Amino acid sequence: GILRVWDIESGECECELQGPHDQSVLSIYIIDNNHIMSTYSDNTIGLWDLEIKDYDKIYDSNIISDFDYNDYDNGDDYNDYNYHNSLSSILILNANEAVSGFTNGKLVIWEIEASRIIRELIGHTDRIISISKLSDGRIVSSSKDKTIRIWDNSNNYTQINELVIVNNREIKVLHILLDDCIVIGDYDKSMSIWTKQSDKYTRE
């Protein structure tokens, strides 16, 4: 559960960051020069302040109460939201917004500082594998349901701008290139590149 901050030039460790628990660190994301975010194996997310060398907030994505989607309102606290599943992926959108993906296929956009839920994106039917962002701000999500969905940020992320179906292949990893080409790695050890043509992505 320890994070280490390194000086690239000297190769020296500047400090160690110890959270409130001893769970394994799964991933680290840079927000700005003074803040980083980390995810842990106990389904929590840590927000770290590098100036004080301590954690600022801990967000809990575990099941803590029964939840009825019909009673959900935008603005609910991220820590109180029940997904009935575990956190599987996260992407920092900007200095104050992030999007989390869960094993039940849901995506949630939330405010980092206020831990307030902004919007839930529903479309995937299985575990979110990865979340990326195109140069124009659209969110690209891949799922175990063998699809890639591109969410339109110009309409509050409420519409699926495009849908790419990966024929009978389970996606392992997704990466966005500088020209917004989408590179997909499959569990059958193959790789494919998708390019945008006439507002749709097609496989090369």
mmCIF file of C-alpha atoms in Angstrom:
data_model
loop_
_atom_site.group_PDB
_atom_site.id
_atom_site.type_symbol
_atom_site.label_atom_id
_atom_site.label_comp_id
_atom_site.label_asym_id
_atom_site.label_seq_id
_atom_site.Cartn_x
_atom_site.Cartn_y
_atom_site.Cartn_z
ATOM 1 C CA GLY A 1 0.000 0.000 0.000
ATOM 2 C CA ILE A 2 3.002 2.344 -0.177
ATOM 3 C CA LEU A 3 3.518 4.881 -2.972
ATOM 4 C CA ARG A 4 6.968 6.292 -3.693
ATOM 5 C CA VAL A 5 7.654 9.633 -5.391
ATOM 6 C CA TRP A 6 10.932 9.655 -7.359
ATOM 7 C CA ASP A 7 13.217 12.382 -8.653
ATOM 8 C CA ILE A 8 13.803 11.423 -12.286
ATOM 9 C CA GLU A 9 17.154 13.201 -12.622
ATOM 10 C CA SER A 10 18.787 11.883 -9.459
ATOM 11 C CA GLY A 11 16.920 8.599 -9.259
ATOM 12 C CA GLU A 12 16.361 9.231 -5.556
ATOM 13 C CA CYS A 13 13.126 8.576 -3.700
ATOM 14 C CA GLU A 14 11.741 11.913 -2.513
ATOM 15 C CA CYS A 15 9.087 10.528 -0.199
ATOM 16 C CA GLU A 16 6.897 7.557 0.655
ATOM 17 C CA LEU A 17 3.121 7.857 0.882
ATOM 18 C CA GLN A 18 1.385 5.457 3.246
ATOM 19 C CA GLY A 19 -2.402 5.316 3.124
ATOM 20 C CA PRO A 20 -4.817 4.344 5.894
ATOM 21 C CA HIS A 21 -4.729 0.668 4.889
ATOM 22 C CA ASP A 22 -2.253 -1.945 3.689
ATOM 23 C CA GLN A 23 -3.969 -3.034 0.484
ATOM 24 C CA SER A 24 -2.080 -3.441 -2.809
ATOM 25 C CA VAL A 25 -1.805 -0.464 -5.145
ATOM 26 C CA LEU A 26 -3.379 -1.275 -8.526
ATOM 27 C CA SER A 27 -2.806 1.935 -10.499
ATOM 28 C CA ILE A 28 -1.628 5.556 -10.233
ATOM 29 C CA TYR A 29 -2.921 8.611 -12.102
ATOM 30 C CA ILE A 30 -1.424 12.114 -12.232
ATOM 31 C CA ILE A 31 -3.975 14.929 -11.808
ATOM 32 C CA ASP A 32 -1.584 17.907 -11.659
ATOM 33 C CA ASN A 33 1.866 18.739 -10.257
ATOM 34 C CA ASN A 34 0.653 18.460 -6.674
ATOM 35 C CA HIS A 35 -2.008 15.758 -6.750
ATOM 36 C CA ILE A 36 -2.127 12.103 -7.734
ATOM 37 C CA MET A 37 -4.822 9.460 -7.502
ATOM 38 C CA SER A 38 -4.307 5.780 -6.719
ATOM 39 C CA THR A 39 -6.589 2.749 -6.757
ATOM 40 C CA TYR A 40 -6.361 -0.154 -4.317
ATOM 41 C CA SER A 41 -7.308 -3.811 -4.192
ATOM 42 C CA ASP A 42 -9.905 -3.137 -1.480
ATOM 43 C CA ASN A 43 -11.963 -1.124 -4.013
ATOM 44 C CA THR A 44 -10.952 2.298 -2.676
ATOM 45 C CA ILE A 45 -9.435 5.334 -4.407
ATOM 46 C CA GLY A 46 -6.913 7.623 -2.732
ATOM 47 C CA LEU A 47 -6.366 11.305 -3.543
ATOM 48 C CA TRP A 48 -2.880 12.450 -2.507
ATOM 49 C CA ASP A 49 -1.530 15.951 -1.868
ATOM 50 C CA LEU A 50 2.191 15.968 -2.683
ATOM 51 C CA GLU A 51 2.767 19.293 -0.932
ATOM 52 C CA ILE A 52 1.836 17.896 2.472
ATOM 53 C CA LYS A 53 2.919 14.358 1.479
ATOM 54 C CA ASP A 54 -0.273 12.827 2.791
ATOM 55 C CA TYR A 55 -3.628 11.651 1.494
ATOM 56 C CA ASP A 56 -6.329 14.251 1.046
ATOM 57 C CA LYS A 57 -9.325 11.955 0.627
ATOM 58 C CA ILE A 58 -10.187 8.280 0.414
ATOM 59 C CA TYR A 59 -13.146 7.343 -1.788
ATOM 60 C CA ASP A 60 -14.934 4.073 -1.059
ATOM 61 C CA SER A 61 -16.536 2.219 -3.975
ATOM 62 C CA ASN A 62 -17.610 -0.803 -1.947
ATOM 63 C CA ILE A 63 -21.176 -1.876 -1.329
ATOM 64 C CA ILE A 64 -22.318 -0.078 1.813
ATOM 65 C CA SER A 65 -26.102 0.157 1.410
ATOM 66 C CA ASP A 66 -28.957 -1.122 -0.722
ATOM 67 C CA PHE A 67 -29.416 0.953 -3.852
ATOM 68 C CA ASP A 68 -32.349 1.377 -6.191
ATOM 69 C CA TYR A 69 -31.418 3.035 -9.496
ATOM 70 C CA ASN A 70 -34.913 4.559 -9.697
ATOM 71 C CA ASP A 71 -34.095 6.573 -6.559
ATOM 72 C CA TYR A 72 -30.752 7.805 -7.909
ATOM 73 C CA ASP A 73 -30.252 11.555 -8.364
ATOM 74 C CA ASN A 74 -27.259 13.295 -9.936
ATOM 75 C CA GLY A 75 -25.350 14.948 -7.131
ATOM 76 C CA ASP A 76 -25.292 11.934 -4.802
ATOM 77 C CA ASP A 77 -22.051 11.399 -2.908
ATOM 78 C CA TYR A 78 -19.661 9.063 -4.728
ATOM 79 C CA ASN A 79 -18.870 7.255 -1.468
ATOM 80 C CA ASP A 80 -22.549 6.434 -0.862
ATOM 81 C CA TYR A 81 -23.263 5.081 -4.329
ATOM 82 C CA ASN A 82 -23.782 1.317 -4.504
ATOM 83 C CA TYR A 83 -22.664 -0.370 -7.708
ATOM 84 C CA HIS A 84 -23.129 -3.957 -6.474
ATOM 85 C CA ASN A 85 -19.787 -4.586 -8.190
ATOM 86 C CA SER A 86 -16.130 -3.664 -7.932
ATOM 87 C CA LEU A 87 -14.155 -0.814 -9.433
ATOM 88 C CA SER A 88 -12.349 -2.046 -12.547
ATOM 89 C CA SER A 89 -10.976 1.068 -14.273
ATOM 90 C CA ILE A 90 -10.615 4.817 -13.837
ATOM 91 C CA LEU A 91 -9.670 7.818 -15.993
ATOM 92 C CA ILE A 92 -8.859 11.385 -14.909
ATOM 93 C CA LEU A 93 -10.766 13.727 -17.244
ATOM 94 C CA ASN A 94 -9.437 17.014 -15.857
ATOM 95 C CA ALA A 95 -8.303 18.563 -12.580
ATOM 96 C CA ASN A 96 -11.700 18.042 -10.951
ATOM 97 C CA GLU A 97 -13.456 15.235 -12.825
ATOM 98 C CA ALA A 98 -12.884 11.516 -13.189
ATOM 99 C CA VAL A 99 -14.767 8.602 -14.694
ATOM 100 C CA SER A 100 -14.875 5.206 -12.991
ATOM 101 C CA GLY A 101 -15.748 1.896 -14.640
ATOM 102 C CA PHE A 102 -17.151 -1.091 -12.776
ATOM 103 C CA THR A 103 -17.430 -4.833 -13.212
ATOM 104 C CA ASN A 104 -21.153 -4.570 -13.942
ATOM 105 C CA GLY A 105 -20.488 -2.445 -17.058
ATOM 106 C CA LYS A 106 -21.454 0.934 -15.602
ATOM 107 C CA LEU A 107 -19.448 4.136 -16.011
ATOM 108 C CA VAL A 108 -19.785 7.014 -13.561
ATOM 109 C CA ILE A 109 -18.467 10.561 -14.022
ATOM 110 C CA TRP A 110 -17.814 12.278 -10.689
ATOM 111 C CA GLU A 111 -16.260 15.388 -9.162
ATOM 112 C CA ILE A 112 -12.983 14.705 -7.390
ATOM 113 C CA GLU A 113 -13.049 17.573 -4.881
ATOM 114 C CA ALA A 114 -16.700 17.291 -3.864
ATOM 115 C CA SER A 115 -16.937 13.515 -4.473
ATOM 116 C CA ARG A 116 -20.245 14.292 -6.211
ATOM 117 C CA ILE A 117 -21.677 12.082 -8.920
ATOM 118 C CA ILE A 118 -22.260 14.026 -12.136
ATOM 119 C CA ARG A 119 -23.607 11.395 -14.495
ATOM 120 C CA GLU A 120 -23.947 7.652 -14.990
ATOM 121 C CA LEU A 121 -23.277 6.203 -18.450
ATOM 122 C CA ILE A 122 -25.212 3.030 -19.204
ATOM 123 C CA GLY A 123 -24.634 0.884 -22.286
ATOM 124 C CA HIS A 124 -22.073 -1.818 -21.574
ATOM 125 C CA THR A 125 -23.366 -5.132 -20.271
ATOM 126 C CA ASP A 126 -20.183 -6.545 -18.716
ATOM 127 C CA ARG A 127 -16.969 -5.552 -16.945
ATOM 128 C CA ILE A 128 -15.300 -2.297 -18.040
ATOM 129 C CA ILE A 129 -11.802 -3.196 -19.241
ATOM 130 C CA SER A 130 -10.357 0.252 -19.947
ATOM 131 C CA ILE A 131 -11.298 3.914 -20.318
ATOM 132 C CA SER A 132 -9.494 6.402 -22.568
ATOM 133 C CA LYS A 133 -10.118 9.845 -24.025
ATOM 134 C CA LEU A 134 -9.955 11.128 -27.609
ATOM 135 C CA SER A 135 -8.365 14.478 -28.457
ATOM 136 C CA ASP A 136 -11.791 16.148 -28.681
ATOM 137 C CA GLY A 137 -12.718 15.041 -25.155
ATOM 138 C CA ARG A 138 -14.961 12.093 -26.015
ATOM 139 C CA ILE A 139 -14.661 9.083 -23.718
ATOM 140 C CA VAL A 140 -13.787 5.688 -25.188
ATOM 141 C CA SER A 141 -14.649 2.641 -23.094
ATOM 142 C CA SER A 142 -13.988 -1.027 -23.760
ATOM 143 C CA SER A 143 -15.770 -3.888 -22.069
ATOM 144 C CA LYS A 144 -15.769 -7.629 -21.619
ATOM 145 C CA ASP A 145 -19.006 -7.550 -23.653
ATOM 146 C CA LYS A 146 -16.675 -7.277 -26.706
ATOM 147 C CA THR A 147 -17.696 -3.735 -27.605
ATOM 148 C CA ILE A 148 -16.122 -0.297 -27.629
ATOM 149 C CA ARG A 149 -18.369 2.660 -26.924
ATOM 150 C CA ILE A 150 -17.558 6.297 -27.670
ATOM 151 C CA TRP A 151 -19.426 8.763 -25.472
ATOM 152 C CA ASP A 152 -20.264 12.237 -26.757
ATOM 153 C CA ASN A 153 -18.960 14.862 -24.336
ATOM 154 C CA SER A 154 -20.706 17.655 -26.264
ATOM 155 C CA ASN A 155 -24.058 16.366 -24.982
ATOM 156 C CA ASN A 156 -23.173 15.731 -21.324
ATOM 157 C CA TYR A 157 -21.957 12.234 -22.224
ATOM 158 C CA THR A 158 -25.556 11.074 -22.513
ATOM 159 C CA GLN A 159 -25.339 9.795 -26.085
ATOM 160 C CA ILE A 160 -23.262 7.042 -27.575
ATOM 161 C CA ASN A 161 -21.566 8.823 -30.448
ATOM 162 C CA GLU A 162 -20.314 5.645 -32.087
ATOM 163 C CA LEU A 163 -20.254 1.935 -31.343
ATOM 164 C CA VAL A 164 -17.573 -0.413 -32.600
ATOM 165 C CA ILE A 165 -18.311 -4.120 -32.273
ATOM 166 C CA VAL A 166 -15.247 -6.325 -32.045
ATOM 167 C CA ASN A 167 -16.417 -9.533 -33.682
ATOM 168 C CA ASN A 168 -16.345 -12.369 -31.170
ATOM 169 C CA ARG A 169 -13.136 -11.125 -29.554
ATOM 170 C CA GLU A 170 -12.699 -10.319 -25.894
ATOM 171 C CA ILE A 171 -10.762 -7.083 -25.448
ATOM 172 C CA LYS A 172 -7.723 -7.152 -23.167
ATOM 173 C CA VAL A 173 -6.313 -3.642 -23.638
ATOM 174 C CA LEU A 174 -7.182 -0.436 -25.518
ATOM 175 C CA HIS A 175 -4.903 2.487 -26.356
ATOM 176 C CA ILE A 176 -5.490 5.785 -28.195
ATOM 177 C CA LEU A 177 -2.749 6.992 -30.579
ATOM 178 C CA LEU A 178 -1.932 10.655 -31.259
ATOM 179 C CA ASP A 179 -4.088 10.685 -34.401
ATOM 180 C CA ASP A 180 -7.036 9.228 -32.437
ATOM 181 C CA CYS A 181 -6.583 5.768 -33.938
ATOM 182 C CA ILE A 182 -7.752 3.082 -31.528
ATOM 183 C CA VAL A 183 -5.422 0.145 -30.897
ATOM 184 C CA ILE A 184 -6.988 -2.987 -29.414
ATOM 185 C CA GLY A 185 -5.259 -6.003 -27.932
ATOM 186 C CA ASP A 186 -7.274 -9.228 -27.753
ATOM 187 C CA TYR A 187 -6.999 -12.277 -25.527
ATOM 188 C CA ASP A 188 -6.187 -14.349 -28.611
ATOM 189 C CA LYS A 189 -2.834 -12.464 -28.690
ATOM 190 C CA SER A 190 -3.743 -10.406 -31.748
ATOM 191 C CA MET A 191 -3.782 -6.640 -32.179
ATOM 192 C CA SER A 192 -6.010 -4.494 -34.367
ATOM 193 C CA ILE A 193 -5.982 -0.811 -35.321
ATOM 194 C CA TRP A 194 -9.184 1.128 -35.901
ATOM 195 C CA THR A 195 -9.165 4.415 -37.834
ATOM 196 C CA LYS A 196 -11.865 7.020 -38.204
ATOM 197 C CA GLN A 197 -13.406 7.228 -41.669
ATOM 198 C CA SER A 198 -16.554 9.230 -42.452
ATOM 199 C CA ASP A 199 -17.327 9.690 -38.746
ATOM 200 C CA LYS A 200 -17.120 5.946 -38.081
ATOM 201 C CA TYR A 201 -14.281 3.739 -36.941
ATOM 202 C CA THR A 202 -13.302 0.861 -39.223
ATOM 203 C CA ARG A 203 -10.691 -1.804 -38.756
ATOM 204 C CA GLU A 204 -7.562 -1.588 -40.893
#
